[in-house]
Short mmCIF file of N, CA and C and ligand atoms in Angstrom, two decimals:
data_model
loop_
_atom_site.label_atom_id
_atom_site.label_comp_id
_atom_site.label_asym_id
_atom_site.label_seq_id
_atom_site.Cartn_x
_atom_site.Cartn_y
_atom_site.Cartn_z
N MET A 1 124.48 109.74 85.61
CA MET A 1 125.48 110.38 86.46
C MET A 1 126.88 109.88 86.10
N TRP A 2 127.81 110.82 86.03
CA TRP A 2 129.17 110.43 85.66
C TRP A 2 129.91 109.83 86.85
N ALA A 3 130.64 108.76 86.61
CA ALA A 3 131.47 108.19 87.68
C ALA A 3 132.72 107.62 87.04
N PRO A 4 133.87 107.80 87.70
CA PRO A 4 135.09 107.20 87.12
C PRO A 4 134.96 105.68 87.15
N GLU A 5 135.28 105.03 86.05
CA GLU A 5 135.07 103.59 85.96
C GLU A 5 136.35 102.78 86.10
N GLY A 6 137.47 103.38 85.96
CA GLY A 6 138.71 102.60 86.06
C GLY A 6 139.91 103.51 86.17
N PRO A 7 141.09 102.92 86.37
CA PRO A 7 142.30 103.70 86.56
C PRO A 7 142.61 104.63 85.38
N SER A 8 142.28 104.17 84.16
CA SER A 8 142.63 104.99 83.00
C SER A 8 141.80 106.28 82.99
N LEU A 9 140.52 106.16 83.38
CA LEU A 9 139.65 107.34 83.40
C LEU A 9 140.13 108.32 84.48
N VAL A 10 140.50 107.78 85.65
CA VAL A 10 141.00 108.62 86.74
C VAL A 10 142.25 109.36 86.27
N GLN A 11 143.13 108.62 85.59
CA GLN A 11 144.36 109.22 85.08
C GLN A 11 144.05 110.36 84.11
N ASP A 12 143.07 110.15 83.25
CA ASP A 12 142.69 111.19 82.28
C ASP A 12 142.18 112.43 83.02
N HIS A 13 141.41 112.17 84.08
CA HIS A 13 140.81 113.25 84.84
C HIS A 13 141.89 114.10 85.52
N LEU A 14 142.93 113.45 86.05
CA LEU A 14 144.00 114.17 86.73
C LEU A 14 144.88 114.95 85.76
N GLY A 15 144.93 114.47 84.53
CA GLY A 15 145.73 115.16 83.53
C GLY A 15 147.20 114.82 83.67
N PRO A 16 148.04 115.51 82.89
CA PRO A 16 149.47 115.21 82.91
C PRO A 16 150.13 115.65 84.22
N GLU A 17 151.37 115.22 84.41
CA GLU A 17 152.16 115.58 85.60
C GLU A 17 152.30 117.10 85.70
N PRO A 18 152.38 117.66 86.95
CA PRO A 18 152.57 119.11 87.08
C PRO A 18 153.90 119.56 86.49
N VAL A 19 153.94 120.78 86.03
CA VAL A 19 155.19 121.34 85.48
C VAL A 19 156.04 121.80 86.66
N MET A 20 157.21 121.21 86.81
CA MET A 20 158.09 121.56 87.93
C MET A 20 158.98 122.74 87.53
N ILE A 21 159.47 123.45 88.56
CA ILE A 21 160.44 124.52 88.27
C ILE A 21 161.76 123.85 87.87
N PRO A 22 162.42 124.33 86.83
CA PRO A 22 163.74 123.75 86.48
C PRO A 22 164.73 123.94 87.64
N ALA A 23 165.64 122.98 87.79
CA ALA A 23 166.59 123.00 88.91
C ALA A 23 167.39 124.31 89.01
N PRO A 24 167.90 124.88 87.90
CA PRO A 24 168.66 126.14 88.04
C PRO A 24 167.79 127.29 88.56
N VAL A 25 166.49 127.27 88.23
CA VAL A 25 165.59 128.32 88.73
C VAL A 25 165.37 128.12 90.22
N THR A 26 165.17 126.88 90.64
CA THR A 26 165.02 126.58 92.08
C THR A 26 166.25 127.06 92.85
N ALA A 27 167.44 126.78 92.32
CA ALA A 27 168.68 127.20 92.99
C ALA A 27 168.74 128.72 93.09
N ALA A 28 168.39 129.39 92.00
CA ALA A 28 168.46 130.86 91.98
C ALA A 28 167.41 131.46 92.93
N PHE A 29 166.24 130.85 93.02
CA PHE A 29 165.20 131.34 93.92
C PHE A 29 165.61 131.15 95.38
N ASN A 30 166.25 130.02 95.67
CA ASN A 30 166.74 129.79 97.04
C ASN A 30 167.80 130.83 97.42
N GLU A 31 168.65 131.18 96.45
CA GLU A 31 169.66 132.22 96.71
C GLU A 31 168.98 133.55 96.99
N GLN A 32 167.93 133.85 96.24
CA GLN A 32 167.22 135.12 96.44
C GLN A 32 166.51 135.13 97.80
N LEU A 33 165.98 134.01 98.20
CA LEU A 33 165.36 133.91 99.53
C LEU A 33 166.39 134.32 100.59
N ASN A 34 167.62 133.82 100.42
CA ASN A 34 168.69 134.16 101.36
C ASN A 34 169.03 135.65 101.30
N ARG A 35 169.06 136.21 100.09
CA ARG A 35 169.36 137.65 99.94
C ARG A 35 168.30 138.51 100.62
N GLU A 36 167.03 138.10 100.51
CA GLU A 36 165.95 138.86 101.14
C GLU A 36 166.07 138.77 102.67
N MET A 37 166.49 137.60 103.17
CA MET A 37 166.72 137.46 104.61
C MET A 37 167.88 138.36 105.04
N TYR A 38 168.93 138.42 104.21
CA TYR A 38 170.05 139.32 104.52
C TYR A 38 169.57 140.77 104.52
N SER A 39 168.74 141.14 103.53
CA SER A 39 168.21 142.51 103.46
C SER A 39 167.50 142.84 104.76
N SER A 40 166.69 141.91 105.23
CA SER A 40 165.95 142.09 106.47
C SER A 40 166.90 142.33 107.65
N TYR A 41 167.96 141.55 107.68
CA TYR A 41 168.98 141.63 108.74
C TYR A 41 169.73 142.96 108.65
N PHE A 42 170.05 143.34 107.40
CA PHE A 42 170.77 144.59 107.13
C PHE A 42 169.97 145.79 107.63
N TYR A 43 168.66 145.79 107.36
CA TYR A 43 167.83 146.92 107.80
C TYR A 43 167.59 146.90 109.31
N LEU A 44 167.65 145.73 109.90
CA LEU A 44 167.56 145.67 111.36
C LEU A 44 168.79 146.33 111.98
N ALA A 45 169.97 146.09 111.36
CA ALA A 45 171.21 146.72 111.84
C ALA A 45 171.11 148.24 111.68
N LEU A 46 170.52 148.69 110.58
CA LEU A 46 170.36 150.13 110.35
C LEU A 46 169.34 150.74 111.31
N SER A 47 168.33 149.98 111.66
CA SER A 47 167.35 150.45 112.64
C SER A 47 168.03 150.64 113.99
N ALA A 48 168.87 149.69 114.36
CA ALA A 48 169.61 149.79 115.62
C ALA A 48 170.55 150.99 115.59
N TYR A 49 171.13 151.26 114.41
CA TYR A 49 172.02 152.42 114.27
C TYR A 49 171.23 153.72 114.50
N GLY A 50 170.03 153.79 113.93
CA GLY A 50 169.15 154.95 114.14
C GLY A 50 168.85 155.14 115.63
N GLU A 51 168.57 154.04 116.30
CA GLU A 51 168.32 154.09 117.77
C GLU A 51 169.54 154.65 118.50
N SER A 52 170.73 154.20 118.07
CA SER A 52 171.96 154.62 118.77
C SER A 52 172.21 156.12 118.61
N LEU A 53 171.66 156.71 117.53
CA LEU A 53 171.82 158.16 117.32
C LEU A 53 170.68 158.96 117.94
N GLY A 54 169.71 158.25 118.52
CA GLY A 54 168.54 158.92 119.09
C GLY A 54 167.58 159.42 118.01
N LEU A 55 167.71 158.85 116.79
CA LEU A 55 166.83 159.27 115.68
C LEU A 55 165.71 158.24 115.54
N ARG A 56 164.64 158.49 116.24
CA ARG A 56 163.56 157.52 116.36
C ARG A 56 162.85 157.27 115.02
N GLY A 57 162.70 158.34 114.24
CA GLY A 57 162.02 158.21 112.94
C GLY A 57 162.80 157.31 112.00
N ILE A 58 164.11 157.53 111.94
CA ILE A 58 164.97 156.71 111.07
C ILE A 58 164.97 155.26 111.56
N ALA A 59 165.02 155.09 112.87
CA ALA A 59 164.97 153.73 113.44
C ALA A 59 163.67 153.03 113.02
N LYS A 60 162.55 153.75 113.08
CA LYS A 60 161.25 153.15 112.72
C LYS A 60 161.18 152.87 111.22
N TRP A 61 161.71 153.80 110.43
CA TRP A 61 161.68 153.62 108.97
C TRP A 61 162.42 152.34 108.58
N PHE A 62 163.61 152.14 109.19
CA PHE A 62 164.38 150.93 108.88
C PHE A 62 163.72 149.68 109.48
N MET A 63 162.99 149.84 110.57
CA MET A 63 162.29 148.69 111.15
C MET A 63 161.17 148.22 110.20
N VAL A 64 160.49 149.18 109.57
CA VAL A 64 159.45 148.81 108.58
C VAL A 64 160.11 148.09 107.40
N LYS A 65 161.28 148.59 106.97
CA LYS A 65 162.02 147.93 105.88
C LYS A 65 162.42 146.51 106.28
N HIS A 66 162.85 146.37 107.52
CA HIS A 66 163.23 145.05 108.05
C HIS A 66 162.06 144.06 107.89
N GLN A 67 160.87 144.51 108.29
CA GLN A 67 159.71 143.63 108.23
C GLN A 67 159.28 143.36 106.78
N GLU A 68 159.39 144.39 105.97
CA GLU A 68 159.01 144.26 104.56
C GLU A 68 159.90 143.23 103.85
N GLU A 69 161.20 143.26 104.15
CA GLU A 69 162.11 142.31 103.51
C GLU A 69 161.82 140.87 103.95
N LEU A 70 161.36 140.72 105.19
CA LEU A 70 160.94 139.39 105.65
C LEU A 70 159.78 138.89 104.80
N THR A 71 158.83 139.80 104.49
CA THR A 71 157.68 139.38 103.66
C THR A 71 158.16 139.00 102.26
N HIS A 72 159.21 139.69 101.75
CA HIS A 72 159.76 139.32 100.44
C HIS A 72 160.34 137.91 100.49
N ALA A 73 161.13 137.64 101.53
CA ALA A 73 161.72 136.31 101.69
C ALA A 73 160.61 135.25 101.72
N MET A 74 159.52 135.57 102.43
CA MET A 74 158.42 134.61 102.56
C MET A 74 157.66 134.40 101.24
N LYS A 75 157.65 135.41 100.38
CA LYS A 75 157.03 135.24 99.06
C LYS A 75 157.80 134.17 98.28
N PHE A 76 159.14 134.23 98.33
CA PHE A 76 159.94 133.21 97.65
C PHE A 76 159.75 131.84 98.31
N TYR A 77 159.71 131.85 99.63
CA TYR A 77 159.50 130.60 100.37
C TYR A 77 158.19 129.93 99.95
N ARG A 78 157.10 130.72 99.98
CA ARG A 78 155.77 130.20 99.64
C ARG A 78 155.72 129.71 98.19
N TYR A 79 156.37 130.46 97.32
CA TYR A 79 156.36 130.08 95.91
C TYR A 79 157.05 128.72 95.74
N LEU A 80 158.23 128.56 96.35
CA LEU A 80 158.98 127.30 96.24
C LEU A 80 158.17 126.14 96.81
N VAL A 81 157.56 126.37 97.98
CA VAL A 81 156.75 125.31 98.61
C VAL A 81 155.57 124.96 97.70
N GLY A 82 154.91 125.99 97.18
CA GLY A 82 153.74 125.78 96.31
C GLY A 82 154.09 125.04 95.03
N GLN A 83 155.31 125.22 94.56
CA GLN A 83 155.76 124.55 93.32
C GLN A 83 156.40 123.18 93.63
N GLU A 84 156.32 122.78 94.88
CA GLU A 84 156.90 121.50 95.32
C GLU A 84 158.41 121.43 95.04
N ALA A 85 159.06 122.58 95.15
CA ALA A 85 160.52 122.64 94.99
C ALA A 85 161.16 122.56 96.38
N THR A 86 162.43 122.16 96.44
CA THR A 86 163.10 122.03 97.74
C THR A 86 163.56 123.40 98.24
N VAL A 87 163.16 123.73 99.46
CA VAL A 87 163.63 124.97 100.10
C VAL A 87 164.97 124.66 100.76
N VAL A 88 165.99 125.42 100.40
CA VAL A 88 167.32 125.24 101.00
C VAL A 88 167.69 126.51 101.75
N LEU A 89 167.68 126.43 103.09
CA LEU A 89 168.01 127.60 103.91
C LEU A 89 169.49 127.57 104.25
N ARG A 90 170.15 128.71 104.05
CA ARG A 90 171.58 128.78 104.35
C ARG A 90 171.85 129.83 105.43
N GLU A 91 173.10 129.94 105.82
CA GLU A 91 173.51 130.96 106.79
C GLU A 91 173.19 132.35 106.24
N ILE A 92 172.80 133.23 107.15
CA ILE A 92 172.57 134.61 106.75
C ILE A 92 173.81 135.40 107.16
N ALA A 93 174.43 136.09 106.20
CA ALA A 93 175.65 136.86 106.49
C ALA A 93 175.37 137.97 107.50
N ALA A 94 176.39 138.32 108.26
CA ALA A 94 176.23 139.39 109.25
C ALA A 94 176.31 140.75 108.57
N PRO A 95 175.36 141.65 108.85
CA PRO A 95 175.44 143.01 108.29
C PRO A 95 176.45 143.84 109.09
N PRO A 96 176.86 145.02 108.57
CA PRO A 96 177.76 145.86 109.36
C PRO A 96 177.08 146.32 110.65
N ALA A 97 177.88 146.59 111.69
CA ALA A 97 177.33 147.07 112.96
C ALA A 97 177.47 148.58 113.10
N ARG A 98 178.40 149.15 112.32
CA ARG A 98 178.65 150.60 112.42
C ARG A 98 178.52 151.24 111.05
N PHE A 99 178.03 152.49 111.08
CA PHE A 99 177.88 153.25 109.85
C PHE A 99 178.47 154.64 110.07
N GLY A 100 178.79 155.31 108.96
CA GLY A 100 179.46 156.60 109.06
C GLY A 100 178.53 157.80 109.02
N GLY A 101 177.37 157.68 109.66
CA GLY A 101 176.42 158.80 109.67
C GLY A 101 175.16 158.44 108.90
N VAL A 102 174.16 159.33 108.97
CA VAL A 102 172.86 159.05 108.36
C VAL A 102 172.94 159.04 106.83
N VAL A 103 173.73 159.97 106.28
CA VAL A 103 173.88 160.00 104.81
C VAL A 103 174.50 158.69 104.34
N ASP A 104 175.54 158.25 105.03
CA ASP A 104 176.19 156.98 104.69
C ASP A 104 175.21 155.81 104.80
N ALA A 105 174.37 155.83 105.84
CA ALA A 105 173.39 154.75 106.03
C ALA A 105 172.46 154.65 104.82
N PHE A 106 172.01 155.80 104.31
CA PHE A 106 171.09 155.78 103.16
C PHE A 106 171.83 155.54 101.84
N GLU A 107 173.11 155.94 101.79
CA GLU A 107 173.90 155.60 100.59
C GLU A 107 174.07 154.09 100.50
N GLN A 108 174.34 153.47 101.65
CA GLN A 108 174.48 152.00 101.66
C GLN A 108 173.16 151.32 101.33
N THR A 109 172.05 151.94 101.79
CA THR A 109 170.72 151.39 101.49
C THR A 109 170.45 151.42 99.98
N LEU A 110 170.76 152.55 99.35
CA LEU A 110 170.54 152.66 97.90
C LEU A 110 171.42 151.68 97.14
N ALA A 111 172.70 151.60 97.53
CA ALA A 111 173.63 150.67 96.88
C ALA A 111 173.12 149.24 97.03
N HIS A 112 172.60 148.92 98.22
CA HIS A 112 172.09 147.57 98.47
C HIS A 112 170.87 147.27 97.60
N GLU A 113 169.93 148.22 97.53
CA GLU A 113 168.72 148.00 96.73
C GLU A 113 169.05 147.85 95.24
N ARG A 114 170.07 148.61 94.79
CA ARG A 114 170.47 148.49 93.37
C ARG A 114 171.03 147.10 93.09
N GLN A 115 171.76 146.58 94.07
CA GLN A 115 172.31 145.23 93.94
C GLN A 115 171.17 144.20 93.89
N VAL A 116 170.16 144.40 94.75
CA VAL A 116 169.00 143.49 94.76
C VAL A 116 168.27 143.56 93.41
N THR A 117 168.13 144.77 92.87
CA THR A 117 167.48 144.93 91.56
C THR A 117 168.21 144.11 90.51
N ARG A 118 169.55 144.20 90.52
CA ARG A 118 170.35 143.43 89.55
C ARG A 118 170.11 141.93 89.74
N SER A 119 170.02 141.48 90.99
CA SER A 119 169.83 140.03 91.19
C SER A 119 168.42 139.60 90.77
N ILE A 120 167.41 140.46 90.97
CA ILE A 120 166.05 140.13 90.52
C ILE A 120 166.03 140.03 88.99
N HIS A 121 166.69 140.97 88.33
CA HIS A 121 166.75 140.92 86.86
C HIS A 121 167.49 139.66 86.40
N GLY A 122 168.51 139.27 87.15
CA GLY A 122 169.23 138.04 86.86
C GLY A 122 168.32 136.82 86.97
N LEU A 123 167.41 136.85 87.96
CA LEU A 123 166.46 135.74 88.13
C LEU A 123 165.51 135.66 86.93
N VAL A 124 165.06 136.83 86.46
CA VAL A 124 164.18 136.85 85.29
C VAL A 124 164.91 136.21 84.10
N ASP A 125 166.19 136.55 83.94
CA ASP A 125 166.98 135.96 82.85
C ASP A 125 167.04 134.44 82.97
N VAL A 126 167.28 133.94 84.20
CA VAL A 126 167.37 132.48 84.41
C VAL A 126 166.01 131.82 84.08
N ALA A 127 164.92 132.43 84.56
CA ALA A 127 163.58 131.87 84.31
C ALA A 127 163.30 131.82 82.80
N ARG A 128 163.66 132.88 82.09
CA ARG A 128 163.38 132.94 80.65
C ARG A 128 164.27 131.97 79.87
N GLU A 129 165.52 131.88 80.33
CA GLU A 129 166.45 130.96 79.67
C GLU A 129 165.90 129.54 79.72
N HIS A 130 165.21 129.20 80.82
CA HIS A 130 164.67 127.84 80.97
C HIS A 130 163.19 127.76 80.63
N ARG A 131 162.68 128.79 79.98
CA ARG A 131 161.29 128.86 79.52
C ARG A 131 160.32 128.56 80.68
N ASP A 132 160.66 129.07 81.86
CA ASP A 132 159.83 128.87 83.05
C ASP A 132 158.89 130.08 83.19
N HIS A 133 157.75 129.99 82.54
CA HIS A 133 156.84 131.14 82.45
C HIS A 133 156.22 131.50 83.79
N ALA A 134 155.92 130.50 84.61
CA ALA A 134 155.31 130.77 85.92
C ALA A 134 156.26 131.60 86.80
N SER A 135 157.53 131.21 86.82
CA SER A 135 158.51 131.94 87.64
C SER A 135 158.74 133.34 87.08
N ASP A 136 158.75 133.42 85.77
CA ASP A 136 158.92 134.72 85.11
C ASP A 136 157.82 135.69 85.57
N ILE A 137 156.57 135.22 85.52
CA ILE A 137 155.44 136.07 85.92
C ILE A 137 155.49 136.39 87.42
N PHE A 138 155.84 135.39 88.23
CA PHE A 138 155.97 135.60 89.68
C PHE A 138 156.94 136.75 89.97
N LEU A 139 158.00 136.83 89.18
CA LEU A 139 159.05 137.83 89.42
C LEU A 139 158.64 139.25 89.04
N HIS A 140 157.60 139.39 88.25
CA HIS A 140 157.20 140.73 87.80
C HIS A 140 156.91 141.65 88.99
N TRP A 141 156.27 141.12 90.02
CA TRP A 141 155.96 141.92 91.22
C TRP A 141 157.25 142.50 91.81
N PHE A 142 158.31 141.68 91.83
CA PHE A 142 159.58 142.13 92.42
C PHE A 142 160.27 143.17 91.54
N VAL A 143 160.15 143.02 90.22
CA VAL A 143 160.75 144.01 89.30
C VAL A 143 160.12 145.38 89.58
N THR A 144 158.79 145.42 89.69
CA THR A 144 158.07 146.67 89.96
C THR A 144 158.41 147.21 91.34
N GLU A 145 158.46 146.33 92.33
CA GLU A 145 158.77 146.70 93.71
C GLU A 145 160.14 147.37 93.80
N GLN A 146 161.11 146.85 93.06
CA GLN A 146 162.47 147.42 93.11
C GLN A 146 162.50 148.83 92.53
N ILE A 147 161.70 149.09 91.50
CA ILE A 147 161.64 150.45 90.92
C ILE A 147 161.17 151.41 92.01
N GLU A 148 160.12 151.02 92.71
CA GLU A 148 159.53 151.84 93.78
C GLU A 148 160.54 152.05 94.92
N GLU A 149 161.17 150.97 95.34
CA GLU A 149 162.11 151.06 96.47
C GLU A 149 163.28 151.99 96.16
N GLU A 150 163.85 151.82 94.97
CA GLU A 150 164.99 152.67 94.60
C GLU A 150 164.56 154.14 94.54
N ALA A 151 163.37 154.41 94.01
CA ALA A 151 162.88 155.79 93.88
C ALA A 151 162.70 156.43 95.26
N VAL A 152 162.12 155.71 96.19
CA VAL A 152 161.87 156.24 97.54
C VAL A 152 163.21 156.54 98.24
N VAL A 153 164.14 155.59 98.18
CA VAL A 153 165.43 155.77 98.86
C VAL A 153 166.23 156.90 98.21
N SER A 154 166.19 156.96 96.90
CA SER A 154 166.88 158.01 96.16
C SER A 154 166.38 159.39 96.57
N ASP A 155 165.07 159.52 96.71
CA ASP A 155 164.45 160.79 97.09
C ASP A 155 164.89 161.20 98.51
N ILE A 156 164.83 160.25 99.44
CA ILE A 156 165.26 160.53 100.82
C ILE A 156 166.73 160.94 100.84
N LEU A 157 167.55 160.19 100.09
CA LEU A 157 168.99 160.44 100.09
C LEU A 157 169.33 161.82 99.53
N SER A 158 168.66 162.23 98.47
CA SER A 158 169.00 163.54 97.89
C SER A 158 168.67 164.65 98.88
N ARG A 159 167.60 164.50 99.65
CA ARG A 159 167.27 165.52 100.65
C ARG A 159 168.21 165.46 101.85
N LEU A 160 168.60 164.24 102.24
CA LEU A 160 169.55 164.10 103.36
C LEU A 160 170.90 164.71 103.02
N ARG A 161 171.30 164.61 101.75
CA ARG A 161 172.59 165.19 101.33
C ARG A 161 172.57 166.70 101.48
N LEU A 162 171.40 167.31 101.24
CA LEU A 162 171.26 168.76 101.41
C LEU A 162 171.34 169.14 102.89
N VAL A 163 170.70 168.31 103.71
CA VAL A 163 170.59 168.58 105.15
C VAL A 163 171.91 168.30 105.88
N GLY A 164 172.60 167.21 105.46
CA GLY A 164 173.84 166.80 106.13
C GLY A 164 173.56 165.93 107.34
N ASP A 165 174.60 165.67 108.11
CA ASP A 165 174.51 164.70 109.20
C ASP A 165 174.18 165.28 110.56
N GLY A 166 173.61 166.43 110.61
CA GLY A 166 173.26 166.98 111.93
C GLY A 166 172.37 168.19 111.83
N GLY A 167 172.07 168.77 112.96
CA GLY A 167 171.33 170.03 112.99
C GLY A 167 169.83 169.87 112.89
N GLU A 168 169.18 171.02 112.73
CA GLU A 168 167.72 171.07 112.73
C GLU A 168 167.13 170.34 111.52
N GLY A 169 167.82 170.44 110.38
CA GLY A 169 167.36 169.78 109.16
C GLY A 169 167.21 168.28 109.36
N LEU A 170 168.19 167.69 110.00
CA LEU A 170 168.15 166.24 110.24
C LEU A 170 167.01 165.88 111.20
N TYR A 171 166.81 166.76 112.18
CA TYR A 171 165.70 166.55 113.13
C TYR A 171 164.36 166.52 112.37
N LEU A 172 164.21 167.45 111.43
CA LEU A 172 162.96 167.50 110.65
C LEU A 172 162.82 166.30 109.73
N MET A 173 163.94 165.87 109.13
CA MET A 173 163.91 164.67 108.28
C MET A 173 163.52 163.44 109.10
N ASP A 174 164.02 163.40 110.33
CA ASP A 174 163.70 162.27 111.21
C ASP A 174 162.19 162.22 111.49
N LYS A 175 161.60 163.40 111.70
CA LYS A 175 160.14 163.48 111.93
C LYS A 175 159.38 162.99 110.69
N GLU A 176 159.87 163.42 109.52
CA GLU A 176 159.20 163.03 108.28
C GLU A 176 159.28 161.52 108.05
N LEU A 177 160.45 160.96 108.34
CA LEU A 177 160.62 159.51 108.17
C LEU A 177 159.76 158.73 109.17
N GLU A 178 159.56 159.32 110.33
CA GLU A 178 158.68 158.68 111.33
C GLU A 178 157.26 158.60 110.79
N GLN A 179 156.81 159.68 110.14
CA GLN A 179 155.46 159.69 109.56
C GLN A 179 155.35 158.70 108.40
N MET A 180 156.41 158.65 107.56
CA MET A 180 156.42 157.70 106.44
C MET A 180 156.33 156.27 106.98
N ALA A 181 157.11 156.00 108.03
CA ALA A 181 157.13 154.64 108.61
C ALA A 181 155.75 154.27 109.15
N ALA A 182 155.08 155.24 109.82
CA ALA A 182 153.75 154.97 110.38
C ALA A 182 152.76 154.69 109.25
N ALA A 183 152.83 155.47 108.17
CA ALA A 183 151.91 155.27 107.03
C ALA A 183 152.18 153.93 106.37
N ASN A 184 153.47 153.60 106.17
CA ASN A 184 153.82 152.34 105.51
C ASN A 184 153.47 151.12 106.37
N ALA A 185 153.60 151.29 107.69
CA ALA A 185 153.27 150.17 108.58
C ALA A 185 151.79 149.84 108.49
N THR A 186 150.93 150.85 108.26
CA THR A 186 149.48 150.59 108.19
C THR A 186 149.06 150.07 106.82
N THR A 187 149.74 150.59 105.73
CA THR A 187 149.34 150.13 104.39
C THR A 187 150.08 148.84 104.00
N GLY A 188 151.18 148.55 104.72
CA GLY A 188 151.95 147.36 104.39
C GLY A 188 152.97 147.60 103.29
N ALA A 189 153.09 148.85 102.82
CA ALA A 189 154.09 149.18 101.80
C ALA A 189 155.24 149.91 102.45
N ALA A 190 156.37 150.00 101.76
CA ALA A 190 157.50 150.78 102.26
C ALA A 190 158.33 151.25 101.08
FE1 FE2 B 1 163.31 142.81 99.01
FE1 FE2 B 2 164.19 146.06 99.41
#
């Protein structure tokens, strides 16, 4: 029967020290955690805006986005904790309280998601620059997620531009977004 006989054997069994995330990658991941928290806050403000217009579907759609962004923030949080890196939580910036209509709300959403895509791509660059393969692979999920998010928002926005900021068309879009929100809430996607 095999048994460890001394400190040297135990050391061999444990193997070399774990590979830590490089400090610049840790800093960039902490920044992204904050951005995802801001995204969550931003969509909560948009959900409240939908409520203020009496557009229940839009309010629900943004509420699902709010929750989804929290799960993104938590993915970064869990990754940092799992890699034994220091989690640094900072202030979350205040999102706008007023918007210039439903079209404007979705234009701001698309602009925001495009900015997030750029920051995710920036993270991939930082990970690769430091030959941090684990972080690089971790980020692939986010790269794919951003393609999906931009496509969904773009599609909604192009139809909202046709419909405009009022009337029966907007009422129908609100119903459609309510159904999308219900489907996404059950599948966990948005
Ligand atoms: Fe996100
Ligand atoms: Fe997002």
